[in-house]
């Protein structure tokens, strides 16, 4: 089975369907930490988007009561890339949730720039 983590261009973000905040992931290690933390909390529609705009659907692991080993959520590549225009409302909502003003002035031309903007908003 192919390891999807090796295909992701870092940094990346996670967009949860029930939250305006974006979770910034700098590396595969960040994904593993978030995957463990949110292990059974991911919902249909949650996704990870990498710096190239590739989107990955996040699926919570199936509950396996007979296994003592915890299973991590899985990532499935989507056939449609995230565009800067689709990312812009996510970044604006994230900025608003973080208490930033002047969100109407936010803009970028690439997904990588949008993710970099999320990084600067979080610092």
MMTF fields as JSON, N, C-alpha, C and O atoms, coordinates in Angstrom:
{
  "mmtfVersion": "1.0.0",
  "mmtfProducer": "UNKNOWN",
  "numBonds": 491,
  "numAtoms": 492,
  "numGroups": 123,
  "numChains": 1,
  "numModels": 1,
  "chainsPerModel": [1],
  "groupsPerChain": [123],
  "chainIdList": ["A"],
  "bondAtomList": [4, 2, 8, 6, 12, 10, 16, 14, 20, 18, 24, 22, 28, 26, 32, 30, 36, 34, 40, 38, 44, 42, 48, 46, 52, 50, 56, 54, 60, 58, 64, 62, 68, 66, 72, 70, 76, 74, 80, 78, 84, 82, 88, 86, 92, 90, 96, 94, 100, 98, 104, 102, 108, 106, 112, 110, 116, 114, 120, 118, 124, 122, 128, 126, 132, 130, 136, 134, 140, 138, 144, 142, 148, 146, 152, 150, 156, 154, 160, 158, 164, 162, 168, 166, 172, 170, 176, 174, 180, 178, 184, 182, 188, 186, 192, 190, 196, 194, 200, 198, 204, 202, 208, 206, 212, 210, 216, 214, 220, 218, 224, 222, 228, 226, 232, 230, 236, 234, 240, 238, 244, 242, 248, 246, 252, 250, 256, 254, 260, 258, 264, 262, 268, 266, 272, 270, 276, 274, 280, 278, 284, 282, 288, 286, 292, 290, 296, 294, 300, 298, 304, 302, 308, 306, 312, 310, 316, 314, 320, 318, 324, 322, 328, 326, 332, 330, 336, 334, 340, 338, 344, 342, 348, 346, 352, 350, 356, 354, 360, 358, 364, 362, 368, 366, 372, 370, 376, 374, 380, 378, 384, 382, 388, 386, 392, 390, 396, 394, 400, 398, 404, 402, 408, 406, 412, 410, 416, 414, 420, 418, 424, 422, 428, 426, 432, 430, 436, 434, 440, 438, 444, 442, 448, 446, 452, 450, 456, 454, 460, 458, 464, 462, 468, 466, 472, 470, 476, 474, 480, 478, 484, 482, 488, 486],
  "bondOrderList": [1, 1, 1, 1, 1, 1, 1, 1, 1, 1, 1, 1, 1, 1, 1, 1, 1, 1, 1, 1, 1, 1, 1, 1, 1, 1, 1, 1, 1, 1, 1, 1, 1, 1, 1, 1, 1, 1, 1, 1, 1, 1, 1, 1, 1, 1, 1, 1, 1, 1, 1, 1, 1, 1, 1, 1, 1, 1, 1, 1, 1, 1, 1, 1, 1, 1, 1, 1, 1, 1, 1, 1, 1, 1, 1, 1, 1, 1, 1, 1, 1, 1, 1, 1, 1, 1, 1, 1, 1, 1, 1, 1, 1, 1, 1, 1, 1, 1, 1, 1, 1, 1, 1, 1, 1, 1, 1, 1, 1, 1, 1, 1, 1, 1, 1, 1, 1, 1, 1, 1, 1, 1],
  "groupList": [{"groupName": "UNK", "atomNameList": ["N", "CA", "C", "O"], "elementList": ["N", "C", "C", "O"], "formalChargeList": [0, 0, 0, 0], "bondAtomList": [1, 0, 2, 1, 3, 2], "bondOrderList": [1, 1, 2], "singleLetterCode": "X", "chemCompType": "L-PEPTIDE LINKING"}],
  "groupTypeList": [0, 0, 0, 0, 0, 0, 0, 0, 0, 0, 0, 0, 0, 0, 0, 0, 0, 0, 0, 0, 0, 0, 0, 0, 0, 0, 0, 0, 0, 0, 0, 0, 0, 0, 0, 0, 0, 0, 0, 0, 0, 0, 0, 0, 0, 0, 0, 0, 0, 0, 0, 0, 0, 0, 0, 0, 0, 0, 0, 0, 0, 0, 0, 0, 0, 0, 0, 0, 0, 0, 0, 0, 0, 0, 0, 0, 0, 0, 0, 0, 0, 0, 0, 0, 0, 0, 0, 0, 0, 0, 0, 0, 0, 0, 0, 0, 0, 0, 0, 0, 0, 0, 0, 0, 0, 0, 0, 0, 0, 0, 0, 0, 0, 0, 0, 0, 0, 0, 0, 0, 0, 0, 0],
  "groupIdList": [1, 2, 3, 4, 5, 6, 7, 8, 9, 10, 11, 12, 13, 14, 15, 16, 17, 18, 19, 20, 21, 22, 23, 24, 25, 26, 27, 28, 29, 30, 31, 32, 33, 34, 35, 36, 37, 38, 39, 40, 41, 42, 43, 44, 45, 46, 47, 48, 49, 50, 51, 52, 53, 54, 55, 56, 57, 58, 59, 60, 61, 62, 63, 64, 65, 66, 67, 68, 69, 70, 71, 72, 73, 74, 75, 76, 77, 78, 79, 80, 81, 82, 83, 84, 85, 86, 87, 88, 89, 90, 91, 92, 93, 94, 95, 96, 97, 98, 99, 100, 101, 102, 103, 104, 105, 106, 107, 108, 109, 110, 111, 112, 113, 114, 115, 116, 117, 118, 119, 120, 121, 122, 123],
  "secStructList": [7, 7, 7, 4, 4, 4, 4, 7, 7, 1, 1, 3, 3, 3, 3, 7, 6, 6, 7, 1, 7, 3, 3, 3, 3, 7, 1, 2, 2, 2, 2, 2, 2, 2, 2, 2, 2, 6, 6, 6, 6, 7, 7, 6, 6, 7, 3, 3, 3, 3, 6, 6, 7, 7, 3, 3, 3, 3, 3, 7, 7, 7, 7, 7, 6, 6, 7, 1, 1, 7, 7, 7, 7, 3, 3, 3, 3, 7, 1, 1, 7, 7, 7, 2, 2, 2, 2, 2, 2, 2, 2, 2, 2, 2, 2, 2, 2, 6, 6, 7, 1, 7, 4, 4, 4, 7, 7, 7, 1, 1, 2, 2, 2, 2, 2, 2, 2, 2, 2, 2, 2, 2, 7],
  "xCoordList": [0.837, 0.0, 0.888, 1.842, 0.564, 1.366, 1.17, 0.056, 2.265, 2.205, 1.912, 2.792, 0.694, 0.241, 1.065, 1.279, 1.526, 2.284, 3.468, 3.825, 4.075, 5.229, 4.859, 5.736, 3.581, 3.132, 2.766, 2.637, 2.6, 2.145, 3.287, 4.402, 2.984, 3.947, 3.678, 2.642, 4.641, 4.505, 4.969, 5.856, 4.419, 3.384, 2.017, 1.822, 1.09, -0.273, -1.227, -0.802, -2.508, -3.515, -4.61, -4.845, -5.269, -6.461, -7.641, -7.609, -8.685, -9.947, -10.977, -11.331, -11.454, -12.512, -13.846, -13.969, -14.843, -16.122, -16.831, -17.561, -16.641, -17.356, -16.507, -16.775, -15.48, -14.605, -14.089, -13.802, -13.976, -13.378, -11.861, -11.175, -11.335, -9.887, -9.275, -9.826, -8.137, -7.358, -6.21, -5.607, -5.908, -4.799, -3.587, -3.619, -2.533, -1.316, -0.446, -0.177, -0.017, 0.877, 2.171, 2.169, 3.266, 4.563, 5.235, 6.069, 4.867, 5.602, 4.739, 3.665, 5.218, 4.494, 4.311, 3.313, 5.255, 5.129, 3.908, 3.2, 3.659, 2.467, 1.199, 0.251, 1.182, 0.018, -0.203, -1.334, 0.866, 0.726, 0.186, -0.639, 0.651, 0.158, -1.33, -2.102, -1.732, -3.142, -3.983, -5.086, -3.469, -4.216, -4.478, -5.55, -3.51, -3.711, -4.685, -5.547, -4.547, -5.398, -6.859, -7.757, -7.097, -8.456, -8.917, -9.906, -8.213, -8.376, -9.811, -10.065, -10.737, -12.12, -13.042, -14.263, -12.485, -13.295, -13.461, -14.277, -12.705, -12.847, -14.234, -14.806, -14.762, -16.093, -16.037, -15.042, -17.11, -17.243, -17.066, -17.739, -16.185, -15.942, -14.667, -14.212, -14.07, -12.79, -11.729, -11.753, -10.806, -9.789, -8.457, -8.375, -7.431, -6.08, -5.759, -6.03, -5.191, -4.756, -3.281, -2.852, -2.505, -1.066, -0.708, -1.571, 0.556, 1.032, 0.87, 0.892, 0.708, 0.465, -1.018, -1.392, -1.865, -3.307, -3.948, -5.162, -3.16, -3.735, -4.565, -4.102, -5.788, -6.66, -6.724, -6.668, -6.844, -6.947, -8.135, -8.225, -9.033, -10.155, -9.626, -8.845, -10.062, -9.656, -10.803, -11.937, -10.502, -11.51, -11.119, -10.009, -12.046, -11.794, -11.653, -12.287, -10.833, -10.665, -11.92, -12.677, -12.124, -13.223, -12.92, -11.787, -13.922, -13.73, -13.539, -14.371, -12.448, -12.145, -11.933, -10.843, -12.972, -12.92, -12.028, -11.555, -11.799, -10.985, -9.49, -8.678, -9.117, -7.715, -7.198, -7.806, -6.091, -5.527, -4.746, -4.336, -4.548, -3.768, -4.707, -5.671, -4.425, -5.224, -4.879, -3.73, -5.87, -5.668, -5.806, -6.666, -4.968, -4.987, -5.982, -6.312, -6.458, -7.305, -6.537, -5.307, -7.272, -6.62, -6.816, -7.757, -5.921, -5.976, -6.192, -5.507, -7.159, -7.439, -7.312, -8.017, -6.423, -6.28, -7.577, -8.254, -7.906, -9.085, -8.653, -7.516, -9.546, -9.192, -9.225, -8.777, -9.744, -9.835, -8.931, -9.009, -8.072, -7.175, -7.919, -8.954, -7.374, -7.871, -7.271, -6.06, -8.106, -7.616, -7.458, -8.061, -6.648, -6.539, -7.887, -8.117, -8.773, -10.101, -10.949, -11.754, -10.782, -11.501, -10.885, -11.591, -9.571, -8.87, -9.114, -9.113, -9.319, -9.453, -10.536, -10.256, -11.752, -12.738, -12.332, -12.668, -11.619, -11.134, -10.159, -10.245, -9.22, -8.204, -8.854, -8.481, -9.81, -10.497, -11.264, -11.219, -11.963, -12.696, -11.723, -12.005, -10.587, -9.557, -9.03, -8.869, -8.761, -8.258, -9.281, -8.92, -10.543, -11.599, -11.705, -11.844, -11.639, -11.693, -10.496, -10.591, -9.369, -8.164, -8.163, -7.21, -9.233, -9.348, -8.628, -8.38, -8.293, -7.618, -8.636, -9.792, -8.201, -9.07, -8.629, -7.596, -9.398, -9.078, -8.953, -8.082, -9.81, -9.701, -10.071, -9.704, -10.8, -11.159, -9.918, -9.952, -8.837, -7.602, -6.731, -5.722, -7.093, -6.284, -6.404, -7.484, -5.279, -5.28, -3.974, -2.956, -4.012, -2.84, -3.147, -4.308, -2.105, -2.299, -2.026, -2.357, -1.421, -1.175, -1.629, -1.741, -1.882, -2.238, -1.088, -1.315, 0.134, 1.296, 1.342, 1.653, 1.036, 0.999, -0.119, 0.048, -1.255, -2.362, -1.995, -2.345, -1.293, -0.86, 0.187, 0.21, 1.041, 2.03, 1.33, 1.788, 0.234, -0.545, -1.143, -1.16, -1.628, -2.144, -1.03, -1.256, 0.164, 1.313, 1.556, 1.753, 1.544, 1.818, 0.694, 0.959, -0.537, -1.645, -1.54, -1.972, -0.971, -0.864, 0.343, 0.433, 1.266, 2.469, 2.344, 3.271],
  "yCoordList": [-1.178, 0.0, 1.249, 1.343, 2.198, 3.401, 4.34, 4.501, 4.956, 5.907, 7.292, 7.921, 7.765, 9.051, 10.198, 11.2, 10.068, 11.14, 11.588, 12.766, 10.656, 10.992, 11.852, 12.477, 11.899, 12.684, 14.119, 14.972, 14.386, 15.706, 16.709, 16.433, 17.875, 18.978, 19.871, 20.531, 19.877, 20.612, 22.04, 22.284, 22.995, 22.855, 22.591, 22.734, 22.203, 21.901, 22.447, 22.867, 22.433, 22.851, 21.801, 21.047, 21.772, 20.954, 21.891, 22.826, 21.625, 22.366, 21.4, 20.405, 21.713, 20.925, 21.553, 22.778, 20.742, 21.275, 22.128, 23.051, 21.854, 22.584, 23.639, 23.989, 24.153, 25.139, 26.107, 25.716, 27.374, 28.363, 28.373, 28.883, 27.812, 27.768, 26.727, 25.644, 27.076, 26.144, 25.639, 26.404, 24.376, 23.782, 23.703, 23.008, 24.41, 24.435, 23.236, 22.965, 22.534, 21.386, 21.682, 21.879, 21.711, 22.006, 20.764, 20.869, 19.582, 18.371, 17.13, 17.223, 15.971, 14.728, 14.499, 13.913, 14.952, 14.784, 15.525, 15.014, 16.737, 17.484, 16.716, 16.682, 16.091, 15.29, 14.15, 13.904, 13.461, 12.352, 12.827, 12.149, 13.992, 14.53, 14.873, 14.525, 15.555, 15.918, 14.663, 14.562, 13.712, 12.474, 11.721, 11.142, 11.727, 11.075, 11.865, 11.287, 13.181, 14.034, 13.985, 13.891, 14.049, 14.077, 12.7, 12.592, 11.677, 10.331, 9.946, 9.507, 10.104, 9.703, 10.903, 10.741, 12.099, 13.306, 13.817, 14.706, 13.274, 13.734, 13.393, 12.358, 14.284, 14.114, 14.122, 14.53, 13.669, 13.713, 15.158, 16.053, 15.39, 16.731, 17.368, 18.358, 16.83, 17.337, 17.005, 15.934, 17.938, 17.662, 18.299, 19.233, 17.765, 18.302, 18.834, 18.166, 20.019, 20.59, 20.934, 21.563, 20.509, 20.785, 22.043, 22.666, 22.404, 23.649, 23.677, 24.752, 22.528, 22.472, 22.521, 22.548, 22.531, 22.561, 21.187, 21.083, 20.131, 18.785, 18.628, 18.946, 18.136, 17.912, 16.423, 15.566, 16.155, 14.783, 14.705, 15.476, 13.786, 13.558, 12.817, 11.874, 13.257, 12.609, 11.719, 12.175, 10.466, 9.509, 8.979, 8.483, 9.088, 8.561, 7.045, 6.408, 6.466, 5.009, 4.299, 4.827, 3.122, 2.273, 1.829, 1.464, 1.86, 1.388, -0.127, -0.857, -0.587, -2.017, -2.412, -2.253, -2.917, -3.221, -4.41, -4.545, -5.265, -6.449, -6.188, -7.085, -4.951, -4.65, -3.703, -2.663, -4.052, -3.176, -2.0, -1.084, -2.033, -1.008, 0.046, -0.289, 1.307, 2.39, 2.554, 2.376, 2.887, 3.11, 4.594, 5.27, 5.092, 6.502, 6.769, 5.866, 8.005, 8.378, 8.178, 8.211, 7.971, 7.782, 9.021, 9.792, 9.189, 10.281, 9.69, 8.747, 10.255, 9.812, 11.004, 11.999, 10.917, 12.046, 12.286, 11.344, 13.555, 13.934, 14.285, 14.698, 14.122, 14.355, 15.832, 16.201, 16.672, 18.096, 18.892, 18.734, 19.746, 20.544, 21.719, 22.165, 22.195, 23.394, 24.591, 24.645, 25.535, 26.732, 27.866, 27.831, 28.875, 30.023, 30.687, 31.159, 30.727, 31.321, 30.521, 31.1, 29.21, 28.377, 28.493, 28.411, 28.682, 28.794, 30.148, 30.232, 31.194, 32.544, 32.675, 33.261, 32.159, 32.279, 31.521, 31.943, 30.417, 29.675, 30.538, 30.627, 31.18, 31.999, 33.222, 33.607, 33.825, 34.992, 34.597, 35.317, 33.472, 33.01, 32.684, 32.965, 32.094, 31.783, 33.07, 33.151, 34.073, 35.353, 36.028, 36.59, 35.974, 36.558, 35.838, 36.477, 34.516, 33.73, 34.035, 33.933, 34.41, 34.744, 36.201, 36.651, 36.939, 38.316, 39.335, 40.458, 38.958, 39.886, 40.864, 40.507, 42.082, 43.052, 43.199, 42.665, 43.906, 44.198, 42.933, 42.849, 41.954, 40.708, 40.891, 40.07, 41.966, 42.228, 42.463, 42.259, 42.884, 43.175, 41.941, 42.022, 40.811, 39.601, 39.078, 39.08, 38.632, 38.05, 37.344, 37.6, 36.459, 35.708, 35.106, 35.018, 34.689, 34.144, 32.644, 32.022, 32.064, 30.62, 30.021, 30.728, 28.747, 28.047, 28.124, 28.299, 27.997, 28.073, 29.424, 29.487, 30.505, 31.825, 31.91, 32.535, 31.285, 31.266, 30.537, 30.983, 29.419, 28.667, 29.467, 29.439, 30.169, 31.026, 32.153, 32.554, 32.656, 33.686, 33.123, 33.806, 31.894, 31.243, 31.161, 31.44, 30.785, 30.711, 32.067, 32.143, 33.139, 34.472, 34.928, 35.648, 34.538, 34.884, 34.161, 34.678, 32.975, 32.156, 32.531, 32.1, 33.325, 33.631, 34.944, 35.346],
  "zCoordList": [0.0, 0.0, 0.0, 0.773, -0.869, -1.026, 0.162, 0.66, 0.61, 1.71, 1.144, 0.557, 1.313, 0.794, 1.362, 0.679, 2.593, 3.252, 2.394, 2.395, 1.667, 0.832, -0.369, -0.965, -0.739, -1.887, -1.518, -2.396, -0.234, 0.207, 0.152, 0.593, -0.398, -0.452, 0.751, 0.839, 1.679, 2.938, 2.764, 1.946, 3.486, 4.502, 3.87, 2.663, 4.729, 4.308, 5.375, 6.452, 5.059, 6.031, 6.106, 5.161, 7.247, 7.401, 7.563, 8.362, 6.789, 6.895, 7.46, 6.828, 8.672, 9.302, 8.931, 8.93, 8.617, 8.148, 9.193, 8.829, 10.457, 11.501, 12.196, 13.345, 11.51, 12.129, 11.068, 9.937, 11.453, 10.56, 10.672, 9.787, 11.759, 11.93, 11.005, 10.807, 10.449, 9.636, 10.486, 11.24, 10.371, 11.118, 10.191, 9.175, 10.54, 9.734, 10.085, 11.255, 9.065, 9.233, 8.492, 7.277, 9.221, 8.617, 8.034, 7.134, 8.553, 8.184, 8.435, 9.03, 7.976, 8.266, 9.77, 10.192, 10.561, 12.016, 12.548, 13.415, 12.03, 12.434, 12.081, 12.865, 10.881, 10.496, 11.496, 11.916, 11.874, 12.814, 14.164, 14.777, 14.627, 15.898, 15.81, 16.704, 14.735, 14.554, 14.354, 14.891, 13.589, 13.336, 14.636, 14.815, 15.535, 16.837, 17.701, 18.362, 17.695, 18.52, 18.085, 18.923, 16.784, 16.237, 15.748, 15.023, 16.14, 15.593, 15.229, 14.107, 16.151, 15.882, 15.731, 15.711, 15.625, 15.532, 14.105, 13.864, 13.158, 11.78, 11.264, 11.605, 10.434, 9.875, 8.355, 7.756, 7.75, 6.295, 5.84, 6.351, 4.903, 4.393, 4.899, 4.325, 5.965, 6.443, 5.389, 4.783, 5.184, 4.17, 4.527, 5.325, 3.913, 3.99, 2.597, 1.599, 2.527, 1.254, 1.374, 2.341, 0.37, 0.438, -0.348, -0.967, -0.317, -0.938, -2.451, -3.051, -3.071, -4.516, -4.85, -6.023, -3.824, -4.055, -4.11, -4.286, -3.963, -3.949, -2.678, -1.583, -2.831, -1.684, -1.366, -2.248, -0.072, 0.415, 1.366, 2.322, 1.104, 2.008, 3.228, 3.105, 4.41, 5.662, 6.115, 6.258, 6.336, 6.802, 8.165, 8.356, 9.12, 10.465, 10.384, 9.543, 11.245, 11.224, 11.702, 12.516, 11.198, 11.662, 13.085, 13.401, 13.932, 15.308, 15.287, 14.75, 15.87, 15.916, 17.37, 17.919, 17.973, 19.393, 19.716, 20.845, 18.74, 19.006, 18.845, 19.068, 18.455, 18.238, 19.323, 19.574, 19.964, 20.977, 20.365, 21.078, 19.05, 18.372, 17.788, 17.1, 18.06, 17.494, 16.016, 15.61, 15.235, 13.814, 13.517, 14.083, 12.639, 12.285, 11.162, 10.393, 11.068, 9.937, 8.634, 8.612, 7.566, 6.267, 5.392, 5.58, 4.448, 3.486, 2.105, 1.708, 1.369, 0.005, -0.94, -0.773, -1.93, -2.85, -3.622, -4.035, -3.805, -4.57, -5.996, -6.224, -6.924, -8.323, -8.701, -9.787, -7.828, -8.136, -7.201, -5.983, -7.761, -6.918, -6.277, -6.77, -5.188, -4.531, -5.265, -5.483, -5.64, -6.32, -5.312, -4.239, -5.65, -4.749, -4.465, -3.352, -5.451, -5.247, -4.261, -3.531, -4.231, -3.262, -1.871, -0.866, -1.816, -0.54, 0.125, 1.354, -0.647, -0.105, 0.976, 2.022, 0.779, 1.862, 3.129, 4.235, 2.975, 4.138, 4.933, 6.158, 4.209, 4.874, 5.522, 6.631, 4.846, 5.43, 6.689, 7.686, 6.658, 7.847, 8.977, 10.142, 8.637, 9.634, 10.261, 11.479, 9.433, 9.927, 10.835, 11.869, 10.456, 11.275, 12.616, 13.659, 12.587, 13.83, 14.732, 15.955, 14.118, 14.884, 15.348, 15.986, 15.027, 15.483, 14.615, 15.053, 13.403, 12.493, 11.897, 11.672, 11.65, 10.993, 9.54, 9.138, 8.785, 7.382, 6.541, 5.675, 6.787, 6.018, 4.557, 3.716, 4.245, 2.851, 1.996, 0.782, 2.615, 1.882, 1.669, 0.968, 2.252, 2.098, 0.673, 0.082, 0.138, -1.192, -1.487, -0.845, -2.458, -2.889, -4.244, -4.643, -4.953, -6.301, -6.411, -7.42, -5.366, -5.381, -4.053, -3.051, -4.051, -2.812, -1.822, -0.625, -2.298, -1.406, -0.698, 0.491, -1.414, -0.784, 0.25, 1.298, -0.04, 0.91, 2.187, 3.279, 2.06, 3.233, 4.007, 5.237, 3.295, 3.95, 4.718, 5.788, 4.178, 4.873, 6.162, 7.186, 6.118, 7.331, 8.362, 9.54, 7.936, 8.85, 9.497, 10.71, 8.707, 9.27, 10.194, 11.156, 9.938, 10.824, 12.161, 13.192, 12.137, 13.354, 14.219, 15.369, 13.68, 14.458, 15.202, 15.904]
}
